Structure formats: structure tokens, C-alpha cells
Short mmCIF file of C-alpha atoms and ligand atoms in Angstrom, two decimals:
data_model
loop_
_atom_site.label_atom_id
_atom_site.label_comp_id
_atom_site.label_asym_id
_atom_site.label_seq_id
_atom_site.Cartn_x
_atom_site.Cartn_y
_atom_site.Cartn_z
CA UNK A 1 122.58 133.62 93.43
CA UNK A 2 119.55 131.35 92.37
CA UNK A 3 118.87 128.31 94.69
CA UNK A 4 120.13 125.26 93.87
CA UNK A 5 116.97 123.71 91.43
CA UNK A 6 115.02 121.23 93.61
CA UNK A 7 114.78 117.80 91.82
CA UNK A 8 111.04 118.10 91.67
CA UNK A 9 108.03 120.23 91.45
CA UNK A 10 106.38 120.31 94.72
CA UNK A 11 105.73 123.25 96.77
CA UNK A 12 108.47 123.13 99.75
CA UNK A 13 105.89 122.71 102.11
CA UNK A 14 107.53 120.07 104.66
CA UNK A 15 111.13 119.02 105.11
CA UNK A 16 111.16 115.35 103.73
CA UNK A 17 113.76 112.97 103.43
CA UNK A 18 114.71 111.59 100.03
CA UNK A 19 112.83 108.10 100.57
CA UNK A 20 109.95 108.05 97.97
CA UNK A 21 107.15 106.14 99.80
CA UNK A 22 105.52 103.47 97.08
CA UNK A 23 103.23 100.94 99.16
CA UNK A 24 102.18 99.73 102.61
CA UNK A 25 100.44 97.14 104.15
CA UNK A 26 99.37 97.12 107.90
CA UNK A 27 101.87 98.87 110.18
CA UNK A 28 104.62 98.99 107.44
CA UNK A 29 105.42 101.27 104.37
CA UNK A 30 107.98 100.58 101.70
CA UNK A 31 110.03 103.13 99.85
CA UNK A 32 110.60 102.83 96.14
CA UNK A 33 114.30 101.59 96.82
CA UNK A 34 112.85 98.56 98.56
CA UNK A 35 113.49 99.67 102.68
CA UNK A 36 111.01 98.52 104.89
CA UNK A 37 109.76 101.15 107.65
CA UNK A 38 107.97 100.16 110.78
CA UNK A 39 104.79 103.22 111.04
CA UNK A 40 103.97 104.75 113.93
CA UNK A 41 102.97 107.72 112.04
CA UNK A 42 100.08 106.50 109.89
CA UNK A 43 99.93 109.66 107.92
CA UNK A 44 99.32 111.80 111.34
CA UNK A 45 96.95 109.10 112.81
CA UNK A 46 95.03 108.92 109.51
CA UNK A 47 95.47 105.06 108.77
CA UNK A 48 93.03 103.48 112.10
CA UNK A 49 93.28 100.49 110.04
CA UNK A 50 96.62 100.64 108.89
CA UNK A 51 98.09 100.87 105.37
CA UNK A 52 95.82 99.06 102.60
CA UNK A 53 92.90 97.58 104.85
CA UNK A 54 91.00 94.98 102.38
CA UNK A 55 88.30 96.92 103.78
CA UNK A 56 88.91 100.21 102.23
CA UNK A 57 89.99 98.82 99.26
CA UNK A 58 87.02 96.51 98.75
CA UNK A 59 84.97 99.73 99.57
CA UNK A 60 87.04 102.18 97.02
CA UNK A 61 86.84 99.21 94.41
CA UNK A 62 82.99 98.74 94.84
CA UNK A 63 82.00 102.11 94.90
CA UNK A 64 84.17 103.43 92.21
CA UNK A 65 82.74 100.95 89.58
CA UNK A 66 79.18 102.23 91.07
CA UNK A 67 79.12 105.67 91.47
CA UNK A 68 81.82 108.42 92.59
CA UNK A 69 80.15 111.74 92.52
CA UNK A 70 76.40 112.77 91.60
CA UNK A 71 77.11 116.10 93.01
CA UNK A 72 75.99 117.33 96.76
CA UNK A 73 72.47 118.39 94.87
CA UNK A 74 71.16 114.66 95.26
CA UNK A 75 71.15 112.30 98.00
CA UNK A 76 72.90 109.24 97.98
CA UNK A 77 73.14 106.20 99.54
CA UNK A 78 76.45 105.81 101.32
CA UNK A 79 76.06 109.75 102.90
CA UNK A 80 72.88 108.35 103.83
CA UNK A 81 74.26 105.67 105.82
CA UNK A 82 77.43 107.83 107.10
CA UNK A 83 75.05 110.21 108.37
CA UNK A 84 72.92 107.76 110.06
CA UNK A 85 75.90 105.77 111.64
CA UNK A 86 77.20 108.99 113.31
CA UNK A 87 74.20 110.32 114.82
CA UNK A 88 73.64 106.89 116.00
CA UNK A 89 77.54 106.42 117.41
CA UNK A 90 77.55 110.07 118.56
CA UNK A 91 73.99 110.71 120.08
CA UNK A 92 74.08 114.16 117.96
CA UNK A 93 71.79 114.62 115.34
CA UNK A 94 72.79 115.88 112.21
CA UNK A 95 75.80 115.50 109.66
CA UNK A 96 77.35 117.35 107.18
CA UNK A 97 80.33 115.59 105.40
CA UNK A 98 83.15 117.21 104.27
CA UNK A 99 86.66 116.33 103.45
CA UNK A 100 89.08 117.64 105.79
CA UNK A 101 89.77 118.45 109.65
CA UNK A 102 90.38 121.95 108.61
CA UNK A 103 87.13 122.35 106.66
CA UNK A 104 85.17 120.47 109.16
CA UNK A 105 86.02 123.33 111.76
CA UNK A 106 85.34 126.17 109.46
CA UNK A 107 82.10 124.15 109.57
CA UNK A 108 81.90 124.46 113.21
CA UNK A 109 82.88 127.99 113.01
CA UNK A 110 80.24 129.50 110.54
CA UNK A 111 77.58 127.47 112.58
CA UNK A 112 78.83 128.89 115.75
CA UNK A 113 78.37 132.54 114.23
CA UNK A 114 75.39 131.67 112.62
CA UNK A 115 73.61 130.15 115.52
CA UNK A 116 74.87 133.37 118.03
CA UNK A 117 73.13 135.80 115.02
CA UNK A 118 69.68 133.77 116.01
CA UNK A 119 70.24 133.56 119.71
CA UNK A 120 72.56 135.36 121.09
CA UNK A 121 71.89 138.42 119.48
CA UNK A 122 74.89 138.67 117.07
CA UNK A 123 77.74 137.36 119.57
CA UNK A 124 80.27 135.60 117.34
CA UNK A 125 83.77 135.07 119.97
CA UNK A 126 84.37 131.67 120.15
CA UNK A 127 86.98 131.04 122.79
CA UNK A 128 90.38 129.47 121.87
CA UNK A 129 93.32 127.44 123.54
CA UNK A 130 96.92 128.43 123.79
CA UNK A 131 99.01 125.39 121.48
CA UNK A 132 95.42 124.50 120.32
CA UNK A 133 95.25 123.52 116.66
CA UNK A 134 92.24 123.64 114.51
CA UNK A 135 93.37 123.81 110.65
CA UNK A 136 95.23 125.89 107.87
CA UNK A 137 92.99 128.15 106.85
CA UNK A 138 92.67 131.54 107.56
CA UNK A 139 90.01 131.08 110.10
CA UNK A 140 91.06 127.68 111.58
CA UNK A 141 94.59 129.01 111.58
CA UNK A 142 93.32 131.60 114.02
CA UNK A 143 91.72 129.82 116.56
CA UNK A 144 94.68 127.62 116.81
CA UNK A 145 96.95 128.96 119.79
CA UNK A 146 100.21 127.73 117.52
CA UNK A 147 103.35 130.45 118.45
CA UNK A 148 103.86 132.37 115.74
CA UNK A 149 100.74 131.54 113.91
CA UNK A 150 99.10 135.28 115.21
CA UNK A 151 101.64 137.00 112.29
CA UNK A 152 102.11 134.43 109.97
CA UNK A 153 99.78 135.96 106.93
CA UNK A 154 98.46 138.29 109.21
CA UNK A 155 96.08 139.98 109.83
CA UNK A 156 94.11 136.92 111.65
CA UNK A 157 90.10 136.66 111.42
CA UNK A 158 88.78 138.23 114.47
CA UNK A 159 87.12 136.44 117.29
CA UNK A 160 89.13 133.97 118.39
CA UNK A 161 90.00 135.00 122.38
CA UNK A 162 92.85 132.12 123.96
CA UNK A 163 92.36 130.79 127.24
CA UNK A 164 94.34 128.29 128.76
CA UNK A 165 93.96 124.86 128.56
CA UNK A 166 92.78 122.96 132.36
CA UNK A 167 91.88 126.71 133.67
CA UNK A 168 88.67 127.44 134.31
CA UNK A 169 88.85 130.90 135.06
CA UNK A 170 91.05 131.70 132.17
CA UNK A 171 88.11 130.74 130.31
CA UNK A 172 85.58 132.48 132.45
CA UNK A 173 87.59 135.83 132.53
CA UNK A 174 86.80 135.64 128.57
CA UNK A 175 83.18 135.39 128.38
CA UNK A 176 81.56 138.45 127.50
CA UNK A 177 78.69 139.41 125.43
CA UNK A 178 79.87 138.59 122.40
CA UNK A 179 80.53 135.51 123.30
CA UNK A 180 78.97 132.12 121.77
CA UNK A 181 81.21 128.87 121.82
CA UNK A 182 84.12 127.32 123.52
CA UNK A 183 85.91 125.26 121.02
CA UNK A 184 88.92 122.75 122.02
CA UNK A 185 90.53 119.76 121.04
CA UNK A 186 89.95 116.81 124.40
CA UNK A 187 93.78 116.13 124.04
CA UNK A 188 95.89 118.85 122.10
CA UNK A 189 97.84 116.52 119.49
CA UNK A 190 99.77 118.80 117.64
CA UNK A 191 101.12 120.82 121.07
CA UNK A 192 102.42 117.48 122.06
CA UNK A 193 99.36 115.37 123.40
CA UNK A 194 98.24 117.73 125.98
CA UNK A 195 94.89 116.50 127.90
CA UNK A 196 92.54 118.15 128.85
CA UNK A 197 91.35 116.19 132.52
CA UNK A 198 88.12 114.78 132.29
CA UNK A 199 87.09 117.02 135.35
CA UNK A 200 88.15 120.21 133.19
CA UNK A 201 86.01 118.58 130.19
CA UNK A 202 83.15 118.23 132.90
CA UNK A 203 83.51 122.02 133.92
CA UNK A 204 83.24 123.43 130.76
CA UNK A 205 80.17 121.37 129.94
CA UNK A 206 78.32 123.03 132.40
CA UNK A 207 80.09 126.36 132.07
CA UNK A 208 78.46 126.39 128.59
CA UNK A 209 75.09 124.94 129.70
CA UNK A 210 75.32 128.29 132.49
CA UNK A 211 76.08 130.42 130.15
CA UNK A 212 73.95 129.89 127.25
CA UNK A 213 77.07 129.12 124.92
CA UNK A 214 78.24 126.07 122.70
CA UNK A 215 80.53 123.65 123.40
CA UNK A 216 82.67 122.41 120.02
CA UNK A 217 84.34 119.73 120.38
CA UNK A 218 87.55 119.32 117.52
CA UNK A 219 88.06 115.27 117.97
CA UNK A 220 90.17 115.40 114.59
CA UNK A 221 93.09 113.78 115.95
CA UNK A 222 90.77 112.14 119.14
CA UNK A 223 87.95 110.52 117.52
CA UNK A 224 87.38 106.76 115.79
CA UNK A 225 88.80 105.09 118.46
CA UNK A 226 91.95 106.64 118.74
CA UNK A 227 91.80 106.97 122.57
CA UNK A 228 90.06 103.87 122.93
CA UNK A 229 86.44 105.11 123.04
CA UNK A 230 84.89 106.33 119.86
CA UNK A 231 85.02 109.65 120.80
CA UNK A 232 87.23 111.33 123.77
CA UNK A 233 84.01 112.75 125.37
CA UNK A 234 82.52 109.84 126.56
CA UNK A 235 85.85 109.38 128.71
CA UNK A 236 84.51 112.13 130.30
CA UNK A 237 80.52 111.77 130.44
CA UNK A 238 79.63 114.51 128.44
CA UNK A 239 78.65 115.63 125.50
CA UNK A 240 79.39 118.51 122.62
CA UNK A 241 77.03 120.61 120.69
CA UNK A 242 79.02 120.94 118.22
CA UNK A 243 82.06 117.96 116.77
CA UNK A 244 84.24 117.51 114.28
CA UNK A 245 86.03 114.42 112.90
CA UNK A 246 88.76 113.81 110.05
CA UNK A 247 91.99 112.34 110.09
CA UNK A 248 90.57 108.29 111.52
CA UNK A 249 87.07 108.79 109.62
CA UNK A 250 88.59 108.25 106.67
CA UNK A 251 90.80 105.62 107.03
CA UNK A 252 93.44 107.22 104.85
CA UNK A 253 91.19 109.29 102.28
CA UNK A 254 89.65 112.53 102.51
CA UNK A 255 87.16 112.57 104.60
CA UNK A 256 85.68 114.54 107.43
CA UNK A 257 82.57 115.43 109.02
CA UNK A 258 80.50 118.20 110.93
CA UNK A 259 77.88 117.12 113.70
CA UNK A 260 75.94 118.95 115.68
CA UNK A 261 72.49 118.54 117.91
CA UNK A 262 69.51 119.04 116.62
CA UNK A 263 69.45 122.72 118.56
CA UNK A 264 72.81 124.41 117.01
CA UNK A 265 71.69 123.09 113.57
CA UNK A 266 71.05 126.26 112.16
CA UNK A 267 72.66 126.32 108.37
CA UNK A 268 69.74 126.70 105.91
CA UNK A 269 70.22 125.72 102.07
CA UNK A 270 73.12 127.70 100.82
CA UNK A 271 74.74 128.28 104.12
CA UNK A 272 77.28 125.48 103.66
CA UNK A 273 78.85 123.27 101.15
CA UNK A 274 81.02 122.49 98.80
CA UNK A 275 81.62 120.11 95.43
CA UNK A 276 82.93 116.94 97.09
CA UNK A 277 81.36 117.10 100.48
CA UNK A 278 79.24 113.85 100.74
CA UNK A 279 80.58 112.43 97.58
CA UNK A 280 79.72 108.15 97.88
CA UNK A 281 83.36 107.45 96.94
CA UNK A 282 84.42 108.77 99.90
CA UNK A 283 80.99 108.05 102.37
CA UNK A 284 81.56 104.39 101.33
CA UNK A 285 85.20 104.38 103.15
CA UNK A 286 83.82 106.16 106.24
CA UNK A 287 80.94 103.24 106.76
CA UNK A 288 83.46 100.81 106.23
CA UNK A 289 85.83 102.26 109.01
CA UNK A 290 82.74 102.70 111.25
CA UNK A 291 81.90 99.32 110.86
CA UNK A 292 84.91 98.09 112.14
CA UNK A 293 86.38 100.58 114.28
CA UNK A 294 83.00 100.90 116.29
CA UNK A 295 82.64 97.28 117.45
CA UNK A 296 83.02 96.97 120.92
CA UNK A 297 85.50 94.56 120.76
CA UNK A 298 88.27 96.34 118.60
CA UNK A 299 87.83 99.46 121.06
CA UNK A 300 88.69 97.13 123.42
CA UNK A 301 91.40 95.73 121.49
CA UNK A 302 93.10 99.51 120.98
CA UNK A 303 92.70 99.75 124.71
CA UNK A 304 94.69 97.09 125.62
CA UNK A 305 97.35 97.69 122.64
CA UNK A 306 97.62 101.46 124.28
CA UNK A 307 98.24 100.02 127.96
CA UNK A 308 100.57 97.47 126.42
CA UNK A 309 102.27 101.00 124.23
CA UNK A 310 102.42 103.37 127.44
CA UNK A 311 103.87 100.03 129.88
CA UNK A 312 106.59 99.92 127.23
CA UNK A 313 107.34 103.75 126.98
CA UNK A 314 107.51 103.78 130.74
CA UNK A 315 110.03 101.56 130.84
CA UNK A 316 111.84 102.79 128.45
CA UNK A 317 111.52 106.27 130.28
CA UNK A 318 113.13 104.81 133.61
CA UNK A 319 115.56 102.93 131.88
CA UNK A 320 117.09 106.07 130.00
CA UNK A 321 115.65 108.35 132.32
CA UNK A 322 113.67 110.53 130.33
CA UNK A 323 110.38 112.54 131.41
CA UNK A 324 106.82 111.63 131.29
CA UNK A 325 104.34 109.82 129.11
CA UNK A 326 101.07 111.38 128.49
CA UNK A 327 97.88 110.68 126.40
CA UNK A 328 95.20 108.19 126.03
CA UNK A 329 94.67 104.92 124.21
CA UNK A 330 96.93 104.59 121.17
CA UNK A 331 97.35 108.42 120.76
CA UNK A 332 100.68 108.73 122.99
CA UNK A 333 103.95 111.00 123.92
CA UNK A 334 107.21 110.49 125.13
CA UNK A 335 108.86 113.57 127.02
CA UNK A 336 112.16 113.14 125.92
CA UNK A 337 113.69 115.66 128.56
CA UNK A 338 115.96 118.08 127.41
CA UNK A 339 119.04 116.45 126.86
CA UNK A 340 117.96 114.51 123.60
CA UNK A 341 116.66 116.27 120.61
CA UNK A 342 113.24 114.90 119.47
CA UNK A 343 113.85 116.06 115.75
CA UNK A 344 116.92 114.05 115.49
CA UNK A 345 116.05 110.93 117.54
CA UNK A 346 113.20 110.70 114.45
CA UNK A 347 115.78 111.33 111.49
CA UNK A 348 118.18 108.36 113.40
CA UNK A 349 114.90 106.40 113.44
CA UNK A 350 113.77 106.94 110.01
CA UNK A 351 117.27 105.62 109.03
CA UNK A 352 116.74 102.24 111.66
CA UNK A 353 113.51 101.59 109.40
CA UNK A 354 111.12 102.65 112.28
CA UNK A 355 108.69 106.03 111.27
CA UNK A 356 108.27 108.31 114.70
CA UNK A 357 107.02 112.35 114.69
CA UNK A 358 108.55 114.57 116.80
CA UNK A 359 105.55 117.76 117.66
CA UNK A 360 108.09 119.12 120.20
CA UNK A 361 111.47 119.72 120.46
CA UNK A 362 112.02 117.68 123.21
CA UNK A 363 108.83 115.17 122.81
CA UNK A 364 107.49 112.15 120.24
CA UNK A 365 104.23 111.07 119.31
CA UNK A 366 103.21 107.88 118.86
CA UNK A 367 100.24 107.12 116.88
CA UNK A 368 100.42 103.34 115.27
CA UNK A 369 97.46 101.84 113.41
CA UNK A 370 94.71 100.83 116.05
CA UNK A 371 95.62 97.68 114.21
CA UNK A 372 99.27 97.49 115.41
CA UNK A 373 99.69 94.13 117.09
CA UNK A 374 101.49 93.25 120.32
CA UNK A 375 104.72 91.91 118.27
CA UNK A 376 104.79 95.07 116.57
CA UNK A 377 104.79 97.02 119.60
CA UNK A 378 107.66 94.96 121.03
CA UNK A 379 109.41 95.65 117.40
CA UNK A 380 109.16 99.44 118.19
CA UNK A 381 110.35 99.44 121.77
CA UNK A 382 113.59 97.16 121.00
CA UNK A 383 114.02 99.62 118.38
CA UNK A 384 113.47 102.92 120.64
CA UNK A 385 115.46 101.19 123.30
CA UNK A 386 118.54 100.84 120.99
CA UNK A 387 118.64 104.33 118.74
CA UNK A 388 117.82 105.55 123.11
CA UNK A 389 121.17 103.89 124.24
CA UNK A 390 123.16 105.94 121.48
C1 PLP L 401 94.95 117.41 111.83
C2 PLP L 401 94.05 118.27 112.63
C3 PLP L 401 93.23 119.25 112.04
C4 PLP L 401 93.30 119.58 110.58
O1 PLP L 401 92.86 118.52 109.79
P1 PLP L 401 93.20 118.54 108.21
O2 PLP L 401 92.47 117.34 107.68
O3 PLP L 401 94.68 118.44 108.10
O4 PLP L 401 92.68 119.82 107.67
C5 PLP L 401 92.35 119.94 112.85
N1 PLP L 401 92.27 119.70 114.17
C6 PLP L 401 93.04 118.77 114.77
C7 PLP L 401 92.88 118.52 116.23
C8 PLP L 401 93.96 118.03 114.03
O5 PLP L 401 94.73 117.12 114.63
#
């Protein structure tokens, strides 16, 4: 028996609902049947500024009707300018843009190798986290600790060793010679908002400065602001070798990027590339979310709008006596405990006209615009509070 024929073309890649998303503005999308929904997705905390900032659109329109690609052969002005504005933001000193978290750490990867063929004579292990998640291709894929991901279109690319996240000596107990990098995400997003502390961040700073190896740094799902610093590290005082940003940089479009210092800058000209990376269409959006998002007071402002989140979620946690909230800034979870099934609490949701992601079974994520004002926040909780008493 055939399957019944889907009603459209796309790959079966996610279950989605039947909604058909056609606009947003802010913290709200609209479906094409008219519904309002209340986002505390933002596309997998893509949107910083929300759906349809006037600034990205102002920078889309502008550049568009200037120039969208002369190819990554030339300069051009707004790569220019998005490399300059990172090295200045991050204190690292060199950029390559790309377009996606995934291709960003297959950036981080090859420079890793790369750099351990010049100094480390050949050592190309770059040690892993359990639930870490780096990617979907084949090599990001395999340095994510994801269950299950070790088969899936096995075999995996070698080198990727998993220690365990806030355990030292699980990390130690790896290091051999063959090894050049640790590579982790400062709060594991995908495995539920899992932090690393800021003293385990600390100790494997100067585990790498001991041992002659690289620190990378995957701030995907961390960085532009999303914790309420620019980038998760300087929570903790330190610094990477090696970072990668996507998802916020963007605003919504594709766009990533690679840093690194001066010292693990090792790609010579045809190491690394590709046909869109540093495209101005796409450089343009970045300056424009940099411009905003890295003004002291709007960190500040996504501070105070991630207290005001985790009070609420608290709250709601005692009242309905559910587990803990973790995370940082306006990248949050809920522990649902496991009574109350995370997957369905977001279909129920979904229906109430409020947008929630479930990474766990038992656990949501919230991730609103670093936009999202205080009365939208209230919105949300009332919401929570009632589809909670049900
Ligand atoms: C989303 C994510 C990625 C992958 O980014 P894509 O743009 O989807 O390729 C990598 N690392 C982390 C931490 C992420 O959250």
C-alpha cells in the first residue's frame, strides 16, 4: 500500500501542523487563515529583533537595490564592516562569514585540523560533549553528543571523543596526543538549555592554555545578546580561540560567521569558502543587528526582560509544581517534571495562539525576541498558567 499523497512537495523533514505561516511583526506571526500566534520561538532564537524589524528591512531594501553578490573574489563594503564590528565586539581578530551555524563549525573544525597539522604535529581530536549539538552535516553531526546521532548515516567522521559536560576530568581523561581543541556550546540549547558554570568555562580555559590546545567556542544559539551579554563568555571572563555565531547574527536571514585570534588563523587562500559567504545582502543585515543588539542599553534591556521571564516561570513552577528553570538571559527552560508531556503542552499551545518548543520530553524552551516587551511576557505566562491548570 502507497502512503497516503502528502498535499505538498516538501521533504518530510519536521512534523508541522497545518497552519501556513504568512507574516509577522514583533513577537507575533499570522497564519494564512488569519490566527494570531504569540512567538516565543522566533525561528529557534533566530529573530533577536523580532519578526519584520524596520531595521532589517530597510537594510535588505537598501542593499538589494545596491548590490547583492559580487562574488567572495572581491571585497566589499558591508563584509568589511561585519568583519570589523566583530573583531571589535569580540576582541578576536579575524572573520570569515558564512551562512549557517552548521557551516560556521565545519569552519571551526577544518581550522582546528589545520592549525594541529602546523603545531601540533598532525593531532586532529577535537573533544566533544554528550547532548552537545553542533550542525547537520556529516562532520558537525558528529561532534554533536545527540542519542542516536552515532548510527544515523553512519559511519561518523572520526575524531570527535565526548566528554561530559561540567567534568573536568572527563575531559582530561581524553587528551592525548592527538589531541588539538575542546569545542562546546556555553549553554547546550538543543539538550534542553544545559549550562555550562562559569567556573567549568574558567577551567577549561586554562586546561587549554596548559595544554597547548584550542578552545572553540559554538555561541550559535548563545551569542548576540541572547544571554544578555553579547557573547556567553564574557559571563565567564574568558575568552575562545576559536567562535562561531548564526542563528541571532542574522536577524532572521542566513547568516553566520567564523572568528578566531590572530594565532589559530591558519586557512591560506583556498582553504575555505564558499559562493555566498560574505555576500553584502546578507553582511548588510548582520551590521544592522550589531548596531542595535550591541548597545549597552538593549543588553541591558534583554537582561531585565530575562529576570522579569525566569520570575514568571518560577512562579508558575511553584504554583503547578513543576521542576526547575535553567538558563541565562532570554534563552530559558521550564522542567516540566514528568507528569506533563512537553510535546503536547506545545501542540495545546499552538492551538491557544501562543508558539512554545519542547527540546525534551519533559522540558520547554523559551526563546522570545530580545524585543519581547514586559506586556508580552505577562501575555505568555497568563497563557502558560491556564493551558498548566488543564
Ligand atoms: C542551531 C545550532 C547550530 C546549527 O545552526 P544552523 O544554522 O541550523 O546550521 C549549531 N550549533 C548550535 C549551538 C545551534 O543552536
Amino acid at each position: 500500500m502507497n502512503a497516503p499523497a502528502p498535499s505538498h512537495a516538501l521533504m518530510n523533514i519536521a512534523a508541522r501542523p497545518d497552519a501556513v505561516m504568512v507574516r509577522g511583526e514583533g513577537s507575533w506571526l499570522e497564519d494564512a487563515a488569519g490566527r494570531r500566534y504569540l512567538d516565543f520561538v522566533q525561528g529557534w532564537a533566530v529573530n533577536g529583533l523580532g519578526h519584520a524589524h524596520p531595521a532589517i528591512t530597510r537594510a535588505l531594501a537598501t542593499q538589494a537595490a545596491t548590490l547583492v553578490n559580487p562574488g567572495p573574489a572581491y571585497f566589499n563594503a558591508p563584509a568589511l564592516e561585519f568583519a570589523a564590528r566583530l573583531a571589535q565586539l569580540s576582541g578576536l581578530d579575524r572573520v570569515f562569514p558564512c551562512n549557517t551555524g552548521a557551516e560556521a563549525n565545519e569552519g571551526a573544525i577544518k581550522l582546528a585540523r589545520k592549525w594541529g597539522q602546523l603545531h601540533r604535529k598532525g593531532a586532529f581530536e577535537i573533544i566533544t560533549f554528550h547532548d552537545g549539538f553542533h550542525g547537520r552535516t556529516l562532520a558537525t553531526m558528529s561532534a554533536s553528543g545527540k542519542p542516536g546521532w552515532d548510527t544515523l548515516f553512519a559511519p561518523q567522521v572520526a575524531g570527535f571523543p565526548k566528554a561530559t559536560l561540567n567534568d573536568l576530568a572527563s575531559v582530561e581523561a581524553l587528551i592525548g596526543p592527538d589531541t588539538v581543541a575542546v569545542m562546546l556550546e556555553p549553554i547546550q540549547g538543543e539538550a534542553g538549555v544545559r549550562p555550562a558554570t562559569l567556573e567549568f568555562l574558567r577551567a577549561l580555559r586554562a586546561l587549554c592554555d596548559r595544554e597547548g590546545l584550542l578552545l572553540i567556542l559554538d555561541e550559535v544559539q548563545t551569542g548576540i545578546g541572547r544571554t544578555g551579554t553579547l557573547f556567553r563568555y564574557e559571563a565567564a571572563g574568558i575568552r575562545p580561540d576559536i567562535l562561531t555565531l548564526a542563528k541571532g547574527i542574522g536577524g532572521g536571514v542566513p547568516l553566520a560567521a567564523l572568528l578566531a585570534t590572530e594565532a589559530a588563523s591558519c586557512f591560506v587562500p583556498g582553504d575555505q569558502g564558499g559562493t555566498y559567504c560574505g555576500n553584502p545582502l546578507m553582511a548588510a543585515v548582520g551590521n544592522a543587528v550589531l548596531e542595535i543588539v550591541a548597545q549597552p542599553d538593549f543588553l541591558a534591556s534583554v537582561r531585565q526582560r530575562g529576570a522579569k521571564l525566569a520570575e514568571g516561570l518560577r512562579a508558575l513552577a511553584a504554583r503547578h509544581r513543576l521542576g526547575e528553570v535553567r538558563g541565562a538571559g532570554l534563552l530559558l527552560a521550564l522542567e516540566l517534571g514528568p507528569d506533563r508531556d512537553a510535546p503536547t503542552l506545545v501542540a495545546c499551545a499552538r492551538e491557544a495562539g501562543l508558539l512554545l518548543n519542547a527540546p525534551r520530553p519533559h522540558c520547554l524552551r523559551l526563546m522570545p525576541a530580545l524585543t519581547v516587551c514586559d506586556a508580552e511576557i505577562d501575555q505568555m505566562l497568563t497563557m502558560l498558567d491556564a493551558l498548566l491548570a488543564d
